[in-house]
JSON list of C-alpha atoms in Angstrom, two decimals:
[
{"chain": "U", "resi": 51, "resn": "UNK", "atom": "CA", "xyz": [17.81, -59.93, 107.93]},
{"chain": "U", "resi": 52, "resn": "UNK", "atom": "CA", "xyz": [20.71, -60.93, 105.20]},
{"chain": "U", "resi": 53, "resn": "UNK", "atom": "CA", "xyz": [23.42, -62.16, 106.18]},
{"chain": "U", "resi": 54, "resn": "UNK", "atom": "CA", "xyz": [26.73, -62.55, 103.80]},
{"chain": "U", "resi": 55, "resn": "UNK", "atom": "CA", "xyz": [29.53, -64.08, 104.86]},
{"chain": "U", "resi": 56, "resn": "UNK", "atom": "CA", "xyz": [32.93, -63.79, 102.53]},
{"chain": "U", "resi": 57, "resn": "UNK", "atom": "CA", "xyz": [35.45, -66.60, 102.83]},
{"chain": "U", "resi": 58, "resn": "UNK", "atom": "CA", "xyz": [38.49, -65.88, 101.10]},
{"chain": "U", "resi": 59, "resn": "UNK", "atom": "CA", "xyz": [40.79, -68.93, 100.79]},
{"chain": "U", "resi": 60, "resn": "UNK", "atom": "CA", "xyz": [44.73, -68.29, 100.75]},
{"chain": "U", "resi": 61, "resn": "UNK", "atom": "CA", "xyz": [47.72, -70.68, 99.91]},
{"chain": "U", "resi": 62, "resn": "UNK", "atom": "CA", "xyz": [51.07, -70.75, 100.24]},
{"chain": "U", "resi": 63, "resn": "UNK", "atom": "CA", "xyz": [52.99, -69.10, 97.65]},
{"chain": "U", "resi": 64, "resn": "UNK", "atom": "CA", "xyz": [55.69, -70.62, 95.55]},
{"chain": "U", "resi": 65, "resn": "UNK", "atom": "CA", "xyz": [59.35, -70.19, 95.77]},
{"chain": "U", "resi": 66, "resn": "UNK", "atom": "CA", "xyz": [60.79, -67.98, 93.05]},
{"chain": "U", "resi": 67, "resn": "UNK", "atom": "CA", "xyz": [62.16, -69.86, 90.18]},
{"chain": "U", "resi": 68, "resn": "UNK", "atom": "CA", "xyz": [65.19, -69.14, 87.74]},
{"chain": "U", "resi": 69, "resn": "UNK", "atom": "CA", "xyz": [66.95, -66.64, 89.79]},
{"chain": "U", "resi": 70, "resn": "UNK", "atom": "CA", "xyz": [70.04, -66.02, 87.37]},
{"chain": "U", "resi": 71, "resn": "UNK", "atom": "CA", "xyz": [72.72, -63.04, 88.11]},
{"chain": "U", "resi": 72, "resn": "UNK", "atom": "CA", "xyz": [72.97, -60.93, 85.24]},
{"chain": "U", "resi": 73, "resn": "UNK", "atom": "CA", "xyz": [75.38, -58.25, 83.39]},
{"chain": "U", "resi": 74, "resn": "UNK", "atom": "CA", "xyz": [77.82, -58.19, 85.71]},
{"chain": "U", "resi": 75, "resn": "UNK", "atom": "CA", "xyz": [79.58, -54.99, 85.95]},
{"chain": "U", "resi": 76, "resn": "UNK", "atom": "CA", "xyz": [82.55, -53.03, 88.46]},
{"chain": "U", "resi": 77, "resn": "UNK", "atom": "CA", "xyz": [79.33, -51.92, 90.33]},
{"chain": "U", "resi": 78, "resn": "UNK", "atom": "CA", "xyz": [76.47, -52.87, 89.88]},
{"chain": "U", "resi": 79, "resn": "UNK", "atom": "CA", "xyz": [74.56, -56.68, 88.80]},
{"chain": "U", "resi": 80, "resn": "UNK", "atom": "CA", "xyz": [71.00, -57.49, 87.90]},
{"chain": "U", "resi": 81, "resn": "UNK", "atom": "CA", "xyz": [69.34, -60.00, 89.19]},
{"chain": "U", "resi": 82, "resn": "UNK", "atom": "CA", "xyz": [66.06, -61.87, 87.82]},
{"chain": "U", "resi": 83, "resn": "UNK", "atom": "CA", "xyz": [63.85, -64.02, 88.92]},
{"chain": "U", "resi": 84, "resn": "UNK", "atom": "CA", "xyz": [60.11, -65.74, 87.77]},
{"chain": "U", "resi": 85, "resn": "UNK", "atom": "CA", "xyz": [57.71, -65.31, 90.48]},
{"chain": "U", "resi": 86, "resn": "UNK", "atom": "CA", "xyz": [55.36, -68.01, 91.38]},
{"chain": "U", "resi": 87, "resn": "UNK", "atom": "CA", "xyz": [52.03, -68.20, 92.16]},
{"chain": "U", "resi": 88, "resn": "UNK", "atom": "CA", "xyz": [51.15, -65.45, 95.33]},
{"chain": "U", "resi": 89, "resn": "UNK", "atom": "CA", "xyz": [49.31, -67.93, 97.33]},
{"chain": "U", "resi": 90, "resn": "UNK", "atom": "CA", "xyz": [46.25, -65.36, 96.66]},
{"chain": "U", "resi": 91, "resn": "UNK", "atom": "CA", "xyz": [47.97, -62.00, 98.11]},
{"chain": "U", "resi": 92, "resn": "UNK", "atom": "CA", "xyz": [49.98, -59.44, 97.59]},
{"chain": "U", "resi": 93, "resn": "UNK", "atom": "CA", "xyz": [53.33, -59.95, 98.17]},
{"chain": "U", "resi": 94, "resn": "UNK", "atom": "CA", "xyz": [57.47, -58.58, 97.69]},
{"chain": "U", "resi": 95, "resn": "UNK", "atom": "CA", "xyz": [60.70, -59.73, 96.99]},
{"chain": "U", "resi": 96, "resn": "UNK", "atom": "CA", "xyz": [63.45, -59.24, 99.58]},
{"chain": "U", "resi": 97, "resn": "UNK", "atom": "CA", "xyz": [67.03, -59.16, 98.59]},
{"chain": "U", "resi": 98, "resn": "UNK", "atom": "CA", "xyz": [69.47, -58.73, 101.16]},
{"chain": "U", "resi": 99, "resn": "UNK", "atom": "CA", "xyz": [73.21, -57.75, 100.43]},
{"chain": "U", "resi": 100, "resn": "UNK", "atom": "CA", "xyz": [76.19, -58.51, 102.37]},
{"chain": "U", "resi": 101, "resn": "UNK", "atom": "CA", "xyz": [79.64, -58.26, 102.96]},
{"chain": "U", "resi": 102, "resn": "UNK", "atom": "CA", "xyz": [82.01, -59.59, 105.76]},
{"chain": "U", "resi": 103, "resn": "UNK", "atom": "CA", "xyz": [81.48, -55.94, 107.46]},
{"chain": "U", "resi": 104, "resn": "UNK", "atom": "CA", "xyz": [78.16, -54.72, 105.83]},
{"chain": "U", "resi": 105, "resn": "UNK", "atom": "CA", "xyz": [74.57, -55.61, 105.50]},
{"chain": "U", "resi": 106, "resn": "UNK", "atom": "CA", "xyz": [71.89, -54.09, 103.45]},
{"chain": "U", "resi": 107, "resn": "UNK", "atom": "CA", "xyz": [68.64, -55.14, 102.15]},
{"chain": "U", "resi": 108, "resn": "UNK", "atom": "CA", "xyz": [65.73, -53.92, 99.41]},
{"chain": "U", "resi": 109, "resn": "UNK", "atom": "CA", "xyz": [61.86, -55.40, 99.24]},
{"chain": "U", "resi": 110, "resn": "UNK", "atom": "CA", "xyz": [60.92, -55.65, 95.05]},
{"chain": "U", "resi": 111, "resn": "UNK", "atom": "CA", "xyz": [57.19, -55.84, 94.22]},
{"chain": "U", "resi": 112, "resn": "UNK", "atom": "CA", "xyz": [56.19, -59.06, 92.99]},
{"chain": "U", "resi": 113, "resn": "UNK", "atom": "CA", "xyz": [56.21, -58.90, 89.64]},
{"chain": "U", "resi": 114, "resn": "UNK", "atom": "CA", "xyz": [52.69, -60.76, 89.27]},
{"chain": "U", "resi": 115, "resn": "UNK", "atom": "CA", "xyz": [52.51, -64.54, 88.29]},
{"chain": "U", "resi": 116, "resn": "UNK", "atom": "CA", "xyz": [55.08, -66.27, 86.48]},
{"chain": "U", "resi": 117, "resn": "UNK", "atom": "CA", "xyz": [56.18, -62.89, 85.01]},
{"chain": "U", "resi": 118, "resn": "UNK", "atom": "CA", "xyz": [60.04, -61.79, 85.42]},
{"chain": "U", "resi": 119, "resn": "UNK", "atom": "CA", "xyz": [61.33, -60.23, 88.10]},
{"chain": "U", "resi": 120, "resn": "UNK", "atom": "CA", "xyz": [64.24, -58.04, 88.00]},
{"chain": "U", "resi": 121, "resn": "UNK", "atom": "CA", "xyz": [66.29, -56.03, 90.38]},
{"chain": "U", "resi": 122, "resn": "UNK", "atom": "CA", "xyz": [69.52, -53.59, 89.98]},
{"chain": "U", "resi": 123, "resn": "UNK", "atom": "CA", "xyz": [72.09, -53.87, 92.57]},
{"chain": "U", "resi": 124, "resn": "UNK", "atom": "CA", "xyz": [74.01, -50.92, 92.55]},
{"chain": "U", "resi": 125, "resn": "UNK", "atom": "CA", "xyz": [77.27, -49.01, 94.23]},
{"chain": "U", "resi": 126, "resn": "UNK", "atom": "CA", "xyz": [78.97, -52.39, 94.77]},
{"chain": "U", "resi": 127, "resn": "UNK", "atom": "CA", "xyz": [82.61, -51.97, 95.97]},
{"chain": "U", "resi": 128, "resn": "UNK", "atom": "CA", "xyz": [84.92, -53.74, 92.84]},
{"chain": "U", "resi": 129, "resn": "UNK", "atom": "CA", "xyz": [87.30, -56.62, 94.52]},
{"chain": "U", "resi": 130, "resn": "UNK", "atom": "CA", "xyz": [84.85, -57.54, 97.19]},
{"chain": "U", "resi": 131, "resn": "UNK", "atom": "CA", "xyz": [83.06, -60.46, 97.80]},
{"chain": "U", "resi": 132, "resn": "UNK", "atom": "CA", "xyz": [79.39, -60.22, 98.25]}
]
């Protein structure tokens, strides 16, 4: 009889670095990010959005290691604070 036994060892993964507001517009903003190490799994972004009155929120894929992550906000009301 064989028997296999698969230990698959997981870490913690790293904060996003460089997150930097971008082309800032009436509307709409981008937003980018680097992504750090996964900790050894699959894993997404989430941005949340809010107002004094509303909330929403959007989950990114990660990008993959140390690559650039970047995100579109749009249909931002102009004049309000976010």
């Amino acid at each position: 009889m064989l028997c296999i036994i698969l230990s698959l060892l997981l870490d913690v993964p790293e904060v996003p670095s460089n997150v930097t507001v971008t082309d800032i517009k009436q509307t709409s903003l981008i937003v980018q990010w680097i992504a750090g190490y996964n900790g050894g799994q699959n894993q997404t972004f989430h941005i949340v959005i809010t107002t004094s009155d509303t909330r929403r929120s959007v989950d990114v894929p990660d990008p993959g290691n140390r690559n650039i992550g970047t995100y579109t906000l749009e249909d931002l009301m102009p004049s309000t604070m976010y």
